Short mmCIF file of C-alpha atoms and ligand atoms in Angstrom, two decimals:
data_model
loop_
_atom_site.label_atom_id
_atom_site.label_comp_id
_atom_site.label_asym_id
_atom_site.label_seq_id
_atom_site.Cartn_x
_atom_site.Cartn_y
_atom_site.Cartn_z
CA UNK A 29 42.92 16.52 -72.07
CA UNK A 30 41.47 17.65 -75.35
CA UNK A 31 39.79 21.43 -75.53
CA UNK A 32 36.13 21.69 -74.85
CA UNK A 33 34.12 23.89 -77.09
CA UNK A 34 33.52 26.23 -74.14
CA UNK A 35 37.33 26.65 -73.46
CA UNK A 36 37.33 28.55 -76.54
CA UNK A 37 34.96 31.52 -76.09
CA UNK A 38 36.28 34.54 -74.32
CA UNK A 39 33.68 37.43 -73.56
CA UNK A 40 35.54 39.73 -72.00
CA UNK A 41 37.92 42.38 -74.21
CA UNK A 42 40.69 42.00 -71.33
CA UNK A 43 41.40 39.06 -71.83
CA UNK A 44 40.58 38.84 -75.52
CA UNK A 45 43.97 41.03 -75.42
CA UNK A 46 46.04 39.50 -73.07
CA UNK A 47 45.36 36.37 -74.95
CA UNK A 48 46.24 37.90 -77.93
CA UNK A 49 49.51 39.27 -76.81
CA UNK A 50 50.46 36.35 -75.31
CA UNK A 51 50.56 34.64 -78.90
CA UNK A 52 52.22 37.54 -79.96
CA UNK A 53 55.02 37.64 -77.87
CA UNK A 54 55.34 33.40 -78.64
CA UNK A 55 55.84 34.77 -82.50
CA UNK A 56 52.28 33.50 -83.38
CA UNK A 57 50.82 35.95 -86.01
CA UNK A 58 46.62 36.53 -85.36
CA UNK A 59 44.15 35.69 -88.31
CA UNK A 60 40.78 36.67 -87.82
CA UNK A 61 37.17 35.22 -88.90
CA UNK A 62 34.69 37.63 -88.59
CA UNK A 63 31.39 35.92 -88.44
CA UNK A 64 27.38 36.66 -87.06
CA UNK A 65 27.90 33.09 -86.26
CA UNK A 66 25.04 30.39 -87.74
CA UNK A 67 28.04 29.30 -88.84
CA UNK A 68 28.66 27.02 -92.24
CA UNK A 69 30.88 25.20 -94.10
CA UNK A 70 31.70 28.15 -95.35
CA UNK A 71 32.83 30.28 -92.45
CA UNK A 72 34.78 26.57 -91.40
CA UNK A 73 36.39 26.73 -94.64
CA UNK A 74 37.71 30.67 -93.44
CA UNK A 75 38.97 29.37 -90.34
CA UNK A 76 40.71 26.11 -92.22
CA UNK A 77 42.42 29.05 -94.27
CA UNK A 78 43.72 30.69 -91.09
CA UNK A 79 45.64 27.76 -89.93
CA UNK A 80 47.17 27.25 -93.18
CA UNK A 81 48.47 30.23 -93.06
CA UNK A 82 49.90 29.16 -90.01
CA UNK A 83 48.63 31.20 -87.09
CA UNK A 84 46.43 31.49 -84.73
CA UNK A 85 43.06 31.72 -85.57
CA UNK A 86 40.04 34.00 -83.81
CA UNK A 87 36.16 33.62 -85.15
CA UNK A 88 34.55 36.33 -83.72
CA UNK A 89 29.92 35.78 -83.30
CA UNK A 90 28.55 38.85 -82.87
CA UNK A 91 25.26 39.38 -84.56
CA UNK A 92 25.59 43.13 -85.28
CA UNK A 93 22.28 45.18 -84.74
CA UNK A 94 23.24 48.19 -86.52
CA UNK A 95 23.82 46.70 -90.29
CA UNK A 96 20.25 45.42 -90.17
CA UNK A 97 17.44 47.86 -91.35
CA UNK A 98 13.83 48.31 -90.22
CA UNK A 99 11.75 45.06 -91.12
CA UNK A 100 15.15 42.76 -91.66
CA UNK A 101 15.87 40.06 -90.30
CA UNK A 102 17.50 41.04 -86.97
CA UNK A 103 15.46 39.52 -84.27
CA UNK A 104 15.27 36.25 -86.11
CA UNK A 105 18.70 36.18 -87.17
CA UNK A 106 19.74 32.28 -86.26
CA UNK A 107 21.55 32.25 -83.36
CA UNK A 108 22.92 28.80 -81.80
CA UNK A 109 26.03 29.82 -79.61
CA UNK A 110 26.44 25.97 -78.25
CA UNK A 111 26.68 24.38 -81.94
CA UNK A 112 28.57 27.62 -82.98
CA UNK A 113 31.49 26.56 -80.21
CA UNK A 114 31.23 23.15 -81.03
CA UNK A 115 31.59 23.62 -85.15
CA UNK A 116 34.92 25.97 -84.25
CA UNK A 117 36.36 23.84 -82.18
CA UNK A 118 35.88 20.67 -84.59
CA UNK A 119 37.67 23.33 -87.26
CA UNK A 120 40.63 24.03 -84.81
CA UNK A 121 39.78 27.69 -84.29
CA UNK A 122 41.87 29.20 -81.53
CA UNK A 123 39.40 31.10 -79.96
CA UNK A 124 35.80 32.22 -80.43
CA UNK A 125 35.59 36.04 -79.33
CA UNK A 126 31.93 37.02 -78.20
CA UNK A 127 31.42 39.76 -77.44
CA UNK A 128 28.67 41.35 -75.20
CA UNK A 129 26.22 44.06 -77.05
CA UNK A 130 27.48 46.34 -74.12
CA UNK A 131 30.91 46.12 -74.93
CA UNK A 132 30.26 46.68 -78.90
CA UNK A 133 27.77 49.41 -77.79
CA UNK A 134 28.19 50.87 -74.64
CA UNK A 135 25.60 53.72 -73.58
CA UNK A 136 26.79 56.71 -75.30
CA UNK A 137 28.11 55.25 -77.96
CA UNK A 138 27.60 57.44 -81.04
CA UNK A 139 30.79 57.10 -83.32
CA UNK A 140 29.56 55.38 -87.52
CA UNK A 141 32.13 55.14 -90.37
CA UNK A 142 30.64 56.19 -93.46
CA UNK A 143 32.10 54.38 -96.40
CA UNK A 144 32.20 56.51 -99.78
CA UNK A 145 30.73 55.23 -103.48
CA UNK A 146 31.79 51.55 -102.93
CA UNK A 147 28.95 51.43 -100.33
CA UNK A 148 26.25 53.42 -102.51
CA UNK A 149 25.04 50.97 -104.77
CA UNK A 150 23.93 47.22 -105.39
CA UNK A 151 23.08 46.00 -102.00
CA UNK A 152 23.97 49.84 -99.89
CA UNK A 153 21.22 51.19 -102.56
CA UNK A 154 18.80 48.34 -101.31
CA UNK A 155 19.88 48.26 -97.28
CA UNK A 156 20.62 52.22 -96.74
CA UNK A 157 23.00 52.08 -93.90
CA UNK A 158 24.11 48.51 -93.99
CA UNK A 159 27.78 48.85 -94.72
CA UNK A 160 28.22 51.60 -92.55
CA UNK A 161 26.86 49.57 -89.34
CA UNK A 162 29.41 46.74 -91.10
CA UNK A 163 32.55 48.83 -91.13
CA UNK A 164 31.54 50.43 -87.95
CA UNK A 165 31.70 46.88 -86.07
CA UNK A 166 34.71 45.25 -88.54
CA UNK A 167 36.65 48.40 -87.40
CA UNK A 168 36.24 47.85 -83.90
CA UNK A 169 36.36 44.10 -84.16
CA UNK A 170 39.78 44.86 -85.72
CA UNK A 171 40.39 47.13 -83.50
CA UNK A 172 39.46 44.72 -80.42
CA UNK A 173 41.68 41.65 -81.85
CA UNK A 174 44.12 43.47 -83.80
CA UNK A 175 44.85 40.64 -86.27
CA UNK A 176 47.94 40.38 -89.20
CA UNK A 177 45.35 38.76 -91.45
CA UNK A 178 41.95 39.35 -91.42
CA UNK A 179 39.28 36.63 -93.58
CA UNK A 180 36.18 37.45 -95.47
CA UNK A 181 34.17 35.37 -97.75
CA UNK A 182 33.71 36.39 -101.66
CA UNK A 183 30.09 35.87 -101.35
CA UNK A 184 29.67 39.19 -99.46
CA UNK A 185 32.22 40.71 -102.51
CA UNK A 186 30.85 44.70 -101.77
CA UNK A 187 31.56 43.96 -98.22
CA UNK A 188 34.76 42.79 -98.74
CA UNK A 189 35.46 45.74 -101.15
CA UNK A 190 33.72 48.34 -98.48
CA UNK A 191 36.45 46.36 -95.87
CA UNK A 192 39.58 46.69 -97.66
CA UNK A 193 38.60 50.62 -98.71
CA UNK A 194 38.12 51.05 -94.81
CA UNK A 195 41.35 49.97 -94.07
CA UNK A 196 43.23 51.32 -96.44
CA UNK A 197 41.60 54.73 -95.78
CA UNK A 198 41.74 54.76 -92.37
CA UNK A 199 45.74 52.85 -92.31
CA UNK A 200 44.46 49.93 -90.69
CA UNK A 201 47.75 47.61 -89.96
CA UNK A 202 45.64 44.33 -91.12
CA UNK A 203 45.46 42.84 -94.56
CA UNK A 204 42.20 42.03 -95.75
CA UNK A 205 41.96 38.86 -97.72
CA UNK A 206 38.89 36.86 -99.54
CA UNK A 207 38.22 33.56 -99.82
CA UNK A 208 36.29 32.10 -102.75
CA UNK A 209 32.69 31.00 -102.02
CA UNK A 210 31.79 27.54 -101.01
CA UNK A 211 28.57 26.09 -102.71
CA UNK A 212 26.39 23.02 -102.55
CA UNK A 213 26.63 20.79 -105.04
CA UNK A 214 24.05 22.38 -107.40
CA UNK A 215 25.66 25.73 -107.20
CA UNK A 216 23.66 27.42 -104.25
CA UNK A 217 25.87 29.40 -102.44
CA UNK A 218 26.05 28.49 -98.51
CA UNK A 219 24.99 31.26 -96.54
CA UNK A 220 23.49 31.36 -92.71
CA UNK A 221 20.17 32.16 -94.20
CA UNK A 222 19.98 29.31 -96.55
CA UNK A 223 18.25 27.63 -93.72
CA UNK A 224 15.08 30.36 -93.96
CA UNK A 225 14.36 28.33 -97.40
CA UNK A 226 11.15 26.25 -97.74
CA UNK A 227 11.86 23.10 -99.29
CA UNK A 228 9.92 24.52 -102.67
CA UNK A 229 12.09 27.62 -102.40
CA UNK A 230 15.52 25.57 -102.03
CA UNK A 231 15.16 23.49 -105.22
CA UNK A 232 14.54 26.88 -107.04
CA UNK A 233 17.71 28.88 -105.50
CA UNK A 234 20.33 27.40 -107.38
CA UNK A 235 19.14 29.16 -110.29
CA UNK A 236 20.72 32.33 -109.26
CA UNK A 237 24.14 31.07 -109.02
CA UNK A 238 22.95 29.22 -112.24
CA UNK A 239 22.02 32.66 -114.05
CA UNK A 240 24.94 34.78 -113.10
CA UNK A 241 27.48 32.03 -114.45
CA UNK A 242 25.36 32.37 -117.77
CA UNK A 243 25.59 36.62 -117.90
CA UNK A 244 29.18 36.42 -116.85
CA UNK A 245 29.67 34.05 -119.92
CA UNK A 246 28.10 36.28 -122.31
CA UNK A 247 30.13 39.32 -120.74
CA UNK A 248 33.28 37.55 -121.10
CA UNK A 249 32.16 36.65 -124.96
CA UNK A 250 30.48 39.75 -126.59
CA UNK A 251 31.55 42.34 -124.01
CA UNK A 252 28.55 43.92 -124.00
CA UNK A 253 26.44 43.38 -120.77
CA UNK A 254 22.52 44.94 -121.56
CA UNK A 255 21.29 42.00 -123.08
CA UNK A 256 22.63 39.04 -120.88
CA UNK A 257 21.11 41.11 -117.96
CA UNK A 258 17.45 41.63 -119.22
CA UNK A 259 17.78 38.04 -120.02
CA UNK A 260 18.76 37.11 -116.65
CA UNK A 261 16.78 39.57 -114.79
CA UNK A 262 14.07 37.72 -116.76
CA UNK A 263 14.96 34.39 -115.83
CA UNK A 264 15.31 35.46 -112.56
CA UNK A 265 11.49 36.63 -112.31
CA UNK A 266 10.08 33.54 -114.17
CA UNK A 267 11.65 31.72 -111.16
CA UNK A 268 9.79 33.22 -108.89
CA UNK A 269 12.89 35.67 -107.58
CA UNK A 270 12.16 39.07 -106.91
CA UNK A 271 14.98 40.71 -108.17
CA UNK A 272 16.80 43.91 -106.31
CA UNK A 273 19.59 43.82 -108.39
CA UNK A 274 21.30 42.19 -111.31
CA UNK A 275 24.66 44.21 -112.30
CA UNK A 276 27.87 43.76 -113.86
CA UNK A 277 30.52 45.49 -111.98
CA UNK A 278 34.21 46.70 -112.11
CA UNK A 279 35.77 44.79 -109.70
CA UNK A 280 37.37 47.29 -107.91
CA UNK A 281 35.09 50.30 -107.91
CA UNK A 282 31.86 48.02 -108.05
CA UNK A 283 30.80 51.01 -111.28
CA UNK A 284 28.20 49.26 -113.24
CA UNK A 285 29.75 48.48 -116.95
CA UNK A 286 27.54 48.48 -120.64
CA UNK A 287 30.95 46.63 -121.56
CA UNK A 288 33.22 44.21 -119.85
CA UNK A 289 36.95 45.55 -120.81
CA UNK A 290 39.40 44.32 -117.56
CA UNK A 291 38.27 42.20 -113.87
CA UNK A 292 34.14 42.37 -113.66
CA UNK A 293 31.86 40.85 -111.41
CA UNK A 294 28.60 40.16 -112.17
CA UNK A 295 26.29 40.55 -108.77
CA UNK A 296 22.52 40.17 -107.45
CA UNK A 297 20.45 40.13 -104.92
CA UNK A 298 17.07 38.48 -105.20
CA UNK A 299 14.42 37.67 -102.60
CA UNK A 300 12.67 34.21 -102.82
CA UNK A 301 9.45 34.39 -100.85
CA UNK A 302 10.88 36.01 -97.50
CA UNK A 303 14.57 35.11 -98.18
CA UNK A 304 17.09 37.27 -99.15
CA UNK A 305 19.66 36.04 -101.57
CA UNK A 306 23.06 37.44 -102.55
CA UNK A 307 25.48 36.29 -105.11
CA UNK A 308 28.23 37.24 -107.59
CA UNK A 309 30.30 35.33 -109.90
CA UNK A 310 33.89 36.52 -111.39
CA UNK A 311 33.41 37.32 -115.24
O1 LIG B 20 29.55 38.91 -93.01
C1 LIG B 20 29.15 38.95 -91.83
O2 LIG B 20 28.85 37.94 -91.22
C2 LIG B 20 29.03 40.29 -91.14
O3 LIG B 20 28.64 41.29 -92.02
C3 LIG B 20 30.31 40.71 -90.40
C4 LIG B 20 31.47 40.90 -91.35
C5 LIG B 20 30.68 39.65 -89.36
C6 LIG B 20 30.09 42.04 -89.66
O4 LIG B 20 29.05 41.94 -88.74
#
């Protein structure tokens, strides 16, 4: 009999773990998905990456209250638990962990990791308190499945950077790995709130993808970064974005650079009418 969607979710951090050691002691190694479900082609494409690297694979949903601010998006996050299941299971996931609030949260619960300079700027400037509600809840979801491998998408590239500082500070036995972003065709990176776009709004958003891959180019030729980024930023605005940020970055630190000398990233974050938008290209 083939595996319904619901055989996959487990709710309960018991068996979560006696699941998880029962791979274990078959010699399956653990990758895990993290997700807020409203789940993609792109968080599919995370999960197709676990099983080629051979293991079993774990998508956790859990739409995590404390890495939204006041006035964000929290209560209207999308949230679709039944098409969720069903997209995982079509993608061969292993399991779907899902977590209860009370079991990320339980009264009394009082323990944040604070995340050093990586988290200060670009979107941690913008969201104060955002990445330390994210490494608060990656820690424990690592903590919870206790994965080999752990998979995070390149679109969310500070998170991923705030991620791999968090477990390398705090010896985390998990390797953190990205995966390159998936767009549509005309460059729009997918993301769960793509689907907050009017249909005026979606034929403009490509653009940003469109306007980073033009500053990265000028980076990469002249070096020098101040000029392709008023242009952009301008571009930007004429399109009806309001910009937060527009930066080119070290890669590793995240440090803004006047001049691109070794691995950059150029990042934004723009809102288009109530939608907000992050991106980043490699230079
Ligand atoms: O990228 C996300 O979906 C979330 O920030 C994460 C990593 C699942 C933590 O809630």
């Amino acid at each position: 009999m083939s595996s319904q969607p619901t055989d996959l979710r487990i709710s309960e951090l018991a068996t979560l773990r006696a699941q998880v050691a029962a791979w274990r002691a078959a010699g399956a190694r653990v990758v895990l998905v993290p997700t807020m479900g409203a789940l993609h082609r792109g968080h599919l494409a995370l999960v197709a990456e676990g099983r080629a690297l051979g293991g079993r694979t774990v998508a956790s949903i859990f739409v995590n209250p404390t890495q939204f601010g006041p006035g964000e998006d929290f209560s209207r996050y999308p949230r679709d638990l039944a098409a969720d299941l069903a997209l995982l299971s079509g993608a061969g996931a292993d399991a779907a962990w899902t977590p209860e609030p009370a079991t990320m949260y339980p009264p009394g619960f009082a323990t944040r990791i604070a995340v050093g300079a990586l988290s200060e700027g670009l979107c941690g400037a913008v969201r104060p308190g955002h990445f330390s509600g994210v490494a608060t809840v990656v820690t424990k979801l690592l903590n919870q499945v206790r994965p080999d491998i752990a998979l995070f998408g390149e679109k969310d590239f500070q998170q991923l950077r705030v991620i791999q500082q968090v477990t390398r500070d705090l010896d985390l036995a998990v390797e953190i790995r990205g995966v390159p972003t998936l767009r549509e065709a005309d460059g729009l990176a997918l993301s769960s709130r793509n689907r907050y776009l009017t249909s005026a709004e979606r034929a403009v958003a490509p653009r940003l993808h469109a306007v980073l891959s033009e500053v990265a180019a000028a980076a990469r030729d002249g070096g020098e970064t101040g000029a392709a980024l008023a242009r952009g930023a301008a571009a930007l605005t004429a399109a009806g974005f309001a910009v937060q940020y527009l930066a080119v970055c070290d890669a590793e630190t995240l440090a803004p650079l006047e001049r691109v000398a070794g691995p950059a990233r150029v990042l934004a974050a723009a809102h288009l009418g109530r939608t907000r938008l992050i991106d980043n290209v490699a230079v």
